[in-house]
Coordinates of C-alpha atoms and ligand atoms in Angstrom, one line a residue:
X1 CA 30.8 0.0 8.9
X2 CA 30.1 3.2 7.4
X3 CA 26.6 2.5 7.0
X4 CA 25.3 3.3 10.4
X5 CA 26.9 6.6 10.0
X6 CA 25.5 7.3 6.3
X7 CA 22.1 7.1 7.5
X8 CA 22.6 8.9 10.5
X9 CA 23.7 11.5 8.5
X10 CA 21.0 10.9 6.0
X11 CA 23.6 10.2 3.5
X12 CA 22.4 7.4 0.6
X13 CA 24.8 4.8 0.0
X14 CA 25.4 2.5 -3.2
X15 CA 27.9 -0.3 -2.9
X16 CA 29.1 -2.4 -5.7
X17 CA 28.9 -6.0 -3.9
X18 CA 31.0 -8.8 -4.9
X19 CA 28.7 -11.3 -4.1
X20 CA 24.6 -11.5 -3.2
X21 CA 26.4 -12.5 0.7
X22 CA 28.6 -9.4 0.6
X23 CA 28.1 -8.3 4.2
X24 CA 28.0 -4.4 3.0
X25 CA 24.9 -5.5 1.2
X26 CA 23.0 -6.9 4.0
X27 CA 23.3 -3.1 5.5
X28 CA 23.1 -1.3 2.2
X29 CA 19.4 -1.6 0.2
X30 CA 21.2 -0.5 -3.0
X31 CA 24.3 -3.0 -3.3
X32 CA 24.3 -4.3 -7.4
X33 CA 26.0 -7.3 -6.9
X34 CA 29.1 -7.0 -10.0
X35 CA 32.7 -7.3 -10.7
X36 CA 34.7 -3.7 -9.4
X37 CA 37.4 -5.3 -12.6
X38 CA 35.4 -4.3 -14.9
X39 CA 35.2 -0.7 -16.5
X40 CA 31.7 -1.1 -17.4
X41 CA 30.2 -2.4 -14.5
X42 CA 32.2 0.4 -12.8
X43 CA 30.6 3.2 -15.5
X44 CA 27.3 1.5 -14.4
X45 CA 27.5 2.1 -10.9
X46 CA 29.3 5.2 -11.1
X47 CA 26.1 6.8 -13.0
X48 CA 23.9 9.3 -10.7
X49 CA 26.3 9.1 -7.3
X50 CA 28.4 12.2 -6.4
X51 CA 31.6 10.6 -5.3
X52 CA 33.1 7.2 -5.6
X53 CA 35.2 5.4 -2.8
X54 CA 36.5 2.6 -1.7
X55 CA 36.7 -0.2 1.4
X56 CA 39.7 -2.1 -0.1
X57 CA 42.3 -1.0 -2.7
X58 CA 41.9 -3.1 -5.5
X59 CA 40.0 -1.4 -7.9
X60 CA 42.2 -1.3 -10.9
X61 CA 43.9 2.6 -11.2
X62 CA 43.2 2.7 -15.1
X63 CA 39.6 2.4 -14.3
X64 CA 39.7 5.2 -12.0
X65 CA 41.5 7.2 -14.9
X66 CA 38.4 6.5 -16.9
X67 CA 36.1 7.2 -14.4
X68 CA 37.6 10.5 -14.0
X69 CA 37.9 11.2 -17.6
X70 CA 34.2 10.7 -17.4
X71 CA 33.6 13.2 -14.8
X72 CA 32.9 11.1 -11.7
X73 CA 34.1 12.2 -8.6
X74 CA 36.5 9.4 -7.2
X75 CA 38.5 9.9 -3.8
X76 CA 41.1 8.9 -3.2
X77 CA 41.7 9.4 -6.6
X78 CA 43.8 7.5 -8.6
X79 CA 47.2 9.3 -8.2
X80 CA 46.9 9.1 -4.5
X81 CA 45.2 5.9 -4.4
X82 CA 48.4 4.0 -5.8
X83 CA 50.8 4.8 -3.3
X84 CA 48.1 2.3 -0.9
X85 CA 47.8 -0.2 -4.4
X86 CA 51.5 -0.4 -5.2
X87 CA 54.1 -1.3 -2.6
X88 CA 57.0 0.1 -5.1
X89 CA 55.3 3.1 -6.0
X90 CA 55.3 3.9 -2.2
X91 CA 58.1 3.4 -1.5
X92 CA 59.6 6.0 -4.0
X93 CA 57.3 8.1 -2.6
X94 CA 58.2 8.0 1.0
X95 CA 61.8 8.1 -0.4
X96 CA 60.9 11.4 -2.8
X97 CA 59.5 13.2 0.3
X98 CA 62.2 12.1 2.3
X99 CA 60.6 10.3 5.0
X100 CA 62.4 7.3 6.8
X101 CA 62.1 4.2 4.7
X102 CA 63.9 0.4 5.7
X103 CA 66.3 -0.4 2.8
X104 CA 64.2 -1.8 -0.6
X105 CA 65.1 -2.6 -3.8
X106 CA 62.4 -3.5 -6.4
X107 CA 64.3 -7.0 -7.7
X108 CA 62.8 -8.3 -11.2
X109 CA 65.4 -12.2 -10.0
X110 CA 66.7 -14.2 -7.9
X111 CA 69.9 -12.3 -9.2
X112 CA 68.6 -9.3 -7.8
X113 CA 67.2 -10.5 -4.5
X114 CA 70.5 -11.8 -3.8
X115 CA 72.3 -8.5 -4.3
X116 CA 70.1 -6.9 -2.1
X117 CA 70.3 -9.1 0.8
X118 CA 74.1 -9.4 0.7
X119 CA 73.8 -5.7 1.0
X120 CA 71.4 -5.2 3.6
X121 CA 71.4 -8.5 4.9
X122 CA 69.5 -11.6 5.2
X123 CA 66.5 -13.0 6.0
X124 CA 65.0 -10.5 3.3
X125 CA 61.1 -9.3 3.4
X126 CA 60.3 -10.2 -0.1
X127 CA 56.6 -8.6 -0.9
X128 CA 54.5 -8.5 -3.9
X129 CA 53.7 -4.5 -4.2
X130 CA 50.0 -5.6 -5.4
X131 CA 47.1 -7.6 -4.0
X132 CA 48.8 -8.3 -0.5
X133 CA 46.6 -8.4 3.0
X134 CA 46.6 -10.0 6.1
X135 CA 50.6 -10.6 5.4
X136 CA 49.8 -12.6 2.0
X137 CA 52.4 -11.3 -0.1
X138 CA 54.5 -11.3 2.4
X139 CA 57.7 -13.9 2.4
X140 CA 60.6 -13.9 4.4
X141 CA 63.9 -15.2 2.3
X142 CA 67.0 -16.6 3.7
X143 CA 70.0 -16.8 1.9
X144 CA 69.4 -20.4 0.6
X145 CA 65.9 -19.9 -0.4
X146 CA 66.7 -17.3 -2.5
X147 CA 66.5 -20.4 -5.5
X148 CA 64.0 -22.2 -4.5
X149 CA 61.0 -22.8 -6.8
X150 CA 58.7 -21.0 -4.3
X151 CA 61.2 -17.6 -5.0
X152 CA 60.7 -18.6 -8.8
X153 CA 57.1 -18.9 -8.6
X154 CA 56.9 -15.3 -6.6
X155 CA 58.7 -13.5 -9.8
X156 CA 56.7 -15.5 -12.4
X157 CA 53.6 -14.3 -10.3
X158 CA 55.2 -10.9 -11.4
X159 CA 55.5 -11.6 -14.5
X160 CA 52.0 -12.8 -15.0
X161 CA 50.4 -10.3 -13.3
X162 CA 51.7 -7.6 -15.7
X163 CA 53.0 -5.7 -12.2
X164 CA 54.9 -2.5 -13.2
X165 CA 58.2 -3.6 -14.1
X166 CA 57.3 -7.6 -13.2
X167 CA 59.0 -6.4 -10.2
X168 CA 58.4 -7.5 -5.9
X169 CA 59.6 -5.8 -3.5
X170 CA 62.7 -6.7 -1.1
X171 CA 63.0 -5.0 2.4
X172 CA 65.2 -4.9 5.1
X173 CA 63.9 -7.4 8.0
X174 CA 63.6 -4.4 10.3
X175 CA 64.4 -4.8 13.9
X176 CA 61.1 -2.3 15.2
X177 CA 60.4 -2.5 19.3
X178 CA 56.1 -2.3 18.0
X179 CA 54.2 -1.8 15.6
X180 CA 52.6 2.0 15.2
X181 CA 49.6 3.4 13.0
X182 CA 49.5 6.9 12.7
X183 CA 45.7 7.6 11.3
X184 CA 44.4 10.9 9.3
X185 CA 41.9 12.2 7.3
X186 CA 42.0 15.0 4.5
X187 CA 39.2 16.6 2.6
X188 CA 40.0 17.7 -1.0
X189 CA 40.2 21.1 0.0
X190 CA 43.2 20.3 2.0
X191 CA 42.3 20.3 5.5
X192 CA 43.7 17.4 7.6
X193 CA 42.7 16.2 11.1
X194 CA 44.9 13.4 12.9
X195 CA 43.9 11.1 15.4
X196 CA 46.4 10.0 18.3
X197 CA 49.1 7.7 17.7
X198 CA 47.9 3.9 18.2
X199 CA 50.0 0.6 18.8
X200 CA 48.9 -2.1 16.7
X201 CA 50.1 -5.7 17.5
X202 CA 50.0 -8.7 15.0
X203 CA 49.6 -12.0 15.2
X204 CA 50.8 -14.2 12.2
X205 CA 50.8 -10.4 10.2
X206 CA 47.1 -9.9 11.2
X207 CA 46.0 -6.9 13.3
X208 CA 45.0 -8.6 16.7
X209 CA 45.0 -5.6 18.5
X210 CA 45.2 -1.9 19.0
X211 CA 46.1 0.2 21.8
X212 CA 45.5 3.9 22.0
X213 CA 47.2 6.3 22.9
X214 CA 50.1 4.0 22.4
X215 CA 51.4 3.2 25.7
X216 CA 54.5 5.1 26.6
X217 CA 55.2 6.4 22.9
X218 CA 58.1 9.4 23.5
X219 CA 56.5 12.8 21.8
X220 CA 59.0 13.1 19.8
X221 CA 58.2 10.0 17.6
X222 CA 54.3 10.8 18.6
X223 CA 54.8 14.3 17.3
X224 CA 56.9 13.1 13.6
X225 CA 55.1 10.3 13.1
X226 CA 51.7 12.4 12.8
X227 CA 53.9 15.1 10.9
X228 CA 54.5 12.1 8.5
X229 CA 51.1 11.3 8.2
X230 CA 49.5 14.5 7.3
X231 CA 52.4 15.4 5.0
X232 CA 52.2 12.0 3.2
X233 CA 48.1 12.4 2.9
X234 CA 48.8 16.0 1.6
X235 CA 51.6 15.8 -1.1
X236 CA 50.2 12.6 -2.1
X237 CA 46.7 14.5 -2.2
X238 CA 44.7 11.7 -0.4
X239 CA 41.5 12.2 0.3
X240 CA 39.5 10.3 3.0
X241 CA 41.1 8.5 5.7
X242 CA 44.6 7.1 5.6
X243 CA 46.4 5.1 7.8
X244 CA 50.7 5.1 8.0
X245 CA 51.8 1.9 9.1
X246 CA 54.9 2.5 10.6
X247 CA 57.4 0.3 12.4
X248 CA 59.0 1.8 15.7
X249 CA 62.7 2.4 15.7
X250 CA 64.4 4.3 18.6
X251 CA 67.5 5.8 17.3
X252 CA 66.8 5.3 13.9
X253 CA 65.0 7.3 10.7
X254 CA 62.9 9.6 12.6
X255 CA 62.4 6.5 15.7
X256 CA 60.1 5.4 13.1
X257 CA 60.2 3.8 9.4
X258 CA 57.5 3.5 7.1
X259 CA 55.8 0.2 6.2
X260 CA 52.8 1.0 4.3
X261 CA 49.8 3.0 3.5
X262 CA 46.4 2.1 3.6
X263 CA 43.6 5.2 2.0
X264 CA 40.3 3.8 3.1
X265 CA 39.0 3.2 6.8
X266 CA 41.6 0.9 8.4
X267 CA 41.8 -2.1 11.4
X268 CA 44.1 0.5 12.8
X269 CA 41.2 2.6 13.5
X270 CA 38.7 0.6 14.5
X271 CA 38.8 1.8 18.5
X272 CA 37.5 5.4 16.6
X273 CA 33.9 3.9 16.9
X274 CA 34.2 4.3 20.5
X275 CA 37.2 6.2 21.4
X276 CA 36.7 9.1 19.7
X277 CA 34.3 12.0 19.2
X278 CA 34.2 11.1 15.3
X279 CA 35.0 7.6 14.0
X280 CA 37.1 7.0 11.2
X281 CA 33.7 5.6 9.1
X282 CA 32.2 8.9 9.7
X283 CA 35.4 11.1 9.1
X284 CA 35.9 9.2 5.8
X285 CA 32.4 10.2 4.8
X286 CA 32.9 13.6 5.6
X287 CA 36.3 14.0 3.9
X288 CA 34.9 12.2 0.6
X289 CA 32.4 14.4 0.2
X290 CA 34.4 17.5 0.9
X291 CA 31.8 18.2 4.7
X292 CA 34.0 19.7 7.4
X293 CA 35.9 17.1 9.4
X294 CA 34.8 16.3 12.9
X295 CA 36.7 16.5 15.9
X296 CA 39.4 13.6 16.7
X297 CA 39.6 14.2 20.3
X298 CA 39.2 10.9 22.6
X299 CA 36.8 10.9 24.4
X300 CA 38.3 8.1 26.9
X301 CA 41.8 8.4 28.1
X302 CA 42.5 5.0 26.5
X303 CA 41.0 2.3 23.6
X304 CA 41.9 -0.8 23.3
X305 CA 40.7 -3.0 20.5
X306 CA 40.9 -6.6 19.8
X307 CA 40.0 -8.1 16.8
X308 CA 38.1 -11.5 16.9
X309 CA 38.4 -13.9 13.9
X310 CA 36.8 -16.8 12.9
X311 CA 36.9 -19.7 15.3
X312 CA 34.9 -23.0 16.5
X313 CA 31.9 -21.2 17.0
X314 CA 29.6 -20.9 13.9
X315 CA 26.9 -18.6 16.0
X316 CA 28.2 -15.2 17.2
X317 CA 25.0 -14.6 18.6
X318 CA 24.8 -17.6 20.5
X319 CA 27.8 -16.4 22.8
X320 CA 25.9 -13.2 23.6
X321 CA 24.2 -13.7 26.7
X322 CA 27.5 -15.0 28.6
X323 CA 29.9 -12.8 26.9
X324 CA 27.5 -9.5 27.4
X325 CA 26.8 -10.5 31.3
X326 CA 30.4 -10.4 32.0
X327 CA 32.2 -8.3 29.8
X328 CA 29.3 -5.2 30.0
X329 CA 32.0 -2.5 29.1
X330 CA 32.9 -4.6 26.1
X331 CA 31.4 -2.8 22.7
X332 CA 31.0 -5.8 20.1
X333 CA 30.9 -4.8 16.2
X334 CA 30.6 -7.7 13.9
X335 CA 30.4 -7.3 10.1
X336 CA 27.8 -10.0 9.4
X337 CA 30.4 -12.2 7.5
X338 CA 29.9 -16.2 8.1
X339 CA 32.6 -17.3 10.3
X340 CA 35.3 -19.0 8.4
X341 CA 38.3 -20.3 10.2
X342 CA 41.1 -17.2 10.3
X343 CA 38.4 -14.7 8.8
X344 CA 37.9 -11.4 10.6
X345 CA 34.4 -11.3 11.7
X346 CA 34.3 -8.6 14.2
X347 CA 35.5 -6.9 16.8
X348 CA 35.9 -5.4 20.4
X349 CA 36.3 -1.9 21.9
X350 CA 36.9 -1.0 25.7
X351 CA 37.6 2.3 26.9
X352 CA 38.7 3.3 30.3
X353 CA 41.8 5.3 32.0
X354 CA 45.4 4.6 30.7
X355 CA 46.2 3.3 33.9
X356 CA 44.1 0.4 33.5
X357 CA 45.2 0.0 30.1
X358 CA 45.8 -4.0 30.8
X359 CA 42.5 -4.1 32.6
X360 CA 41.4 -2.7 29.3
X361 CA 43.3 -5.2 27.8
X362 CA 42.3 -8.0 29.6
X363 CA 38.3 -7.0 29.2
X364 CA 38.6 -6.8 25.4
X365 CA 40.8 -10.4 25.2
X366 CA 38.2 -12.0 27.2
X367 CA 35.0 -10.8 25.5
X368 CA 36.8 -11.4 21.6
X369 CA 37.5 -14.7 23.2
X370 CA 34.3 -15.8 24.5
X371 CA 32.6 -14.8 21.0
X372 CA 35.4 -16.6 18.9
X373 CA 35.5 -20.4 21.7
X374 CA 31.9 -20.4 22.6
X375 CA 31.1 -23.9 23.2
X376 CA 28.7 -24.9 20.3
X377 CA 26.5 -27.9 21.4
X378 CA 26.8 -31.0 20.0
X379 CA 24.9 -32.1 16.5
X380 CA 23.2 -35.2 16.7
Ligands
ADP1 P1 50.1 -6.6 4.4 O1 49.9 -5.7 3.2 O2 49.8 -8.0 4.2 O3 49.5 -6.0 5.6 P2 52.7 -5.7 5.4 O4 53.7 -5.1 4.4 O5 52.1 -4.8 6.3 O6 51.7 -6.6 4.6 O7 53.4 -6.9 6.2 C1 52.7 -7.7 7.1 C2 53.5 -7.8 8.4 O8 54.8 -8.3 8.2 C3 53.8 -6.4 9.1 O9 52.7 -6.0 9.9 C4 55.0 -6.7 9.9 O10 54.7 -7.4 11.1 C5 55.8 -7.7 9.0 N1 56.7 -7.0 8.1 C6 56.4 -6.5 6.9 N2 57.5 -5.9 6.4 C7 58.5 -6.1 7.3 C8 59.9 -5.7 7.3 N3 60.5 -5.0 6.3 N4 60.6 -6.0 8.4 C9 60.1 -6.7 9.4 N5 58.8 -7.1 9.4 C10 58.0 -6.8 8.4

């Protein structure tokens, strides 16, 4: 999605494709289709561009060392970069700059899982700080799991995987009223712009939706959970957009706790592409390069976004004409991905007054909806 902005801007884009069917490559003449594991496919690509960035977090942070000890311009860099790669390492940071964490221990047994939930209590959030989306990686434990084979087989993955430590992660279940996503972006310089405050609601630990402004948010957690935000982006030195996925908590940590950090365009700011004078696909190619950052000003009272995954229709396009002749307000972005059952393959953006914001609500349901469940005729 930042490709409609590049060449608006007239800005060339390269992207290292995973696959010939990548869906960045169908929108990107120069995609080289190789493996972003590999230090010399990444040396490869790196030669010629002026900055390297990402669209997920996975690219290992030793390659980035290299690449940097090479000269190439990589933002987020790598010493930002892992705070978004490694669960554990953020959480020491949030700690470090004293921000409001859930309790966590990083437990290397089943030993150790157990003497943190009869400390902070069970069902545990057991997480592996590497590789995780879409809440894979994510495993609640009660106390009479904590031995079962699927425990063991979550610390051998550890193990394995070479993860710093052979270490997961154990949280707190925290007891949050909503989800919140407090969204920046910095340039290298240092200059940070915020966008408002969004609610984000899951389904199954995928994004389904996102409301902005969140409805009814006080100022006071409005006001430190943007504070948060910028802070972490600055002493962490991230450049490009970042995202703080925070868990809402009246009357506790700052009425917010940290859950994690994503440095790339995020779901969470998807309703940017309509809601606001700059998207965050935009704002993250400004920053990158080091351009001044646009204005993050709404320009609707209210976005909501719903995300639309893959469902029983195979043909997006088919459930156009009905979706688009009742739902006219409804902006549809789809990422040209084949629909797979769960997979997210688009979504919806409706602007309007916050007053209407279930109007809104109910616009952006009913469009995602009629894409996912349009009927698809019968095959003879
Ligand atoms: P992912 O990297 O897969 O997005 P997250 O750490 O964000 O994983 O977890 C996915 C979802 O699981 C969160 O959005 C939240 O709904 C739930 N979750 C994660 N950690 C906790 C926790 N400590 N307490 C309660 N719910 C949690």
């Amino acid at each position: 999605m930042m490709a409609p902005v590049a060449s608006e801007l007239g800005i060339e884009l390269r992207v290292l494709a995973e696959s010939p069917g990548a869906c960045a490559a169908a929108v990107v003449p120069t995609s080289p289709v190789g493996d972003y594991t590999d230090l010399t496919t990444l040396r490869d690509f790196a030669e010629g561009v002026d900055v390297v960035t990402f669209d997920h977090e996975h690219v290992p942070t030793e390659h980035l060392r290299a690449l940097l000890a090479d000269g190439v311009s990589v933002h987020p860099g790598p010493n930002a970069l892992i705070h978004a790669q490694d669960k554990i390492e953020m959480r020491r940071a949030v700690d470090r700059l004293g921000l409001p964490n859930p309790r966590w221990a990083a437990v290397t047994s089943p030993e150790e899982l157990r003497e943190f939930g009869e400390s902070a209590g069970w069902p545990v959030v057991l997480k592996t700080p590497r590789g995780g989306y879409d809440g894979k990686g994510v495993m609640l434990v009660e106390s009479h799991e904590v031995d079962s084979d699927e425990v063991a087989s979550w610390f051998q993955r550890a193990v394995d995987a070479g993860w710093n430590e052979a270490a997961l992660l154990a949280e707190e279940k925290v007891d949050f009223s909503r989800e919140l996503s407090a969204l920046v972006a910095r340039r290298p310089s240092g200059h940070i712009r915020a966008w408002d405050v969004a609610e984000s609601i899951q389904v199954n630990s995928v994004c389904d939706e996102v409301i902005v402004p969140a409805p009814n948010l006080s100022e006071d957690i409005s006001a430190a959970a943007t504070d948060a935000a910028k802070r972490l982006a600055d002493e962490l030195g991230v450049t490009g957009v970042m995202a703080a996925e925070l868990f809402e908590t009246p009357g506790r940590g700052q009425g917010f706790l940290v859950n994690e950090l994503a440095m790339r365009p995020h779901n969470s700011g998807h309703w940017t592409q309509d809601g606001s004078v700059t998207s965050q696909f935009e704002q993250h190619l400004r920053a990158v390069l080091d351009l001044p950052l646009g204005s993050t000003e709404r320009v609707a009272p209210a976005t909501v976004m719903k995300n639309f995954l893959g469902g029983s229709n195979p043909n997006l396009f088919a459930a156009y004409p009905s979706v688009m002749s009742e739902y006219p307000r409804a902006k549809i972005h789809t990422y040209g991905k084949s629909v797979r059952p769960d997979r997210k393959v688009g979504h919806v953006n409706v602007t309007g007054d916050i007053a209407d914001v279930e109007e809104l609500r109910a616009i952006a349901r009913g469009a995602a909806d009629g894409i996912r469940d349009y009927p698809t005729p019968e095959l003879d």
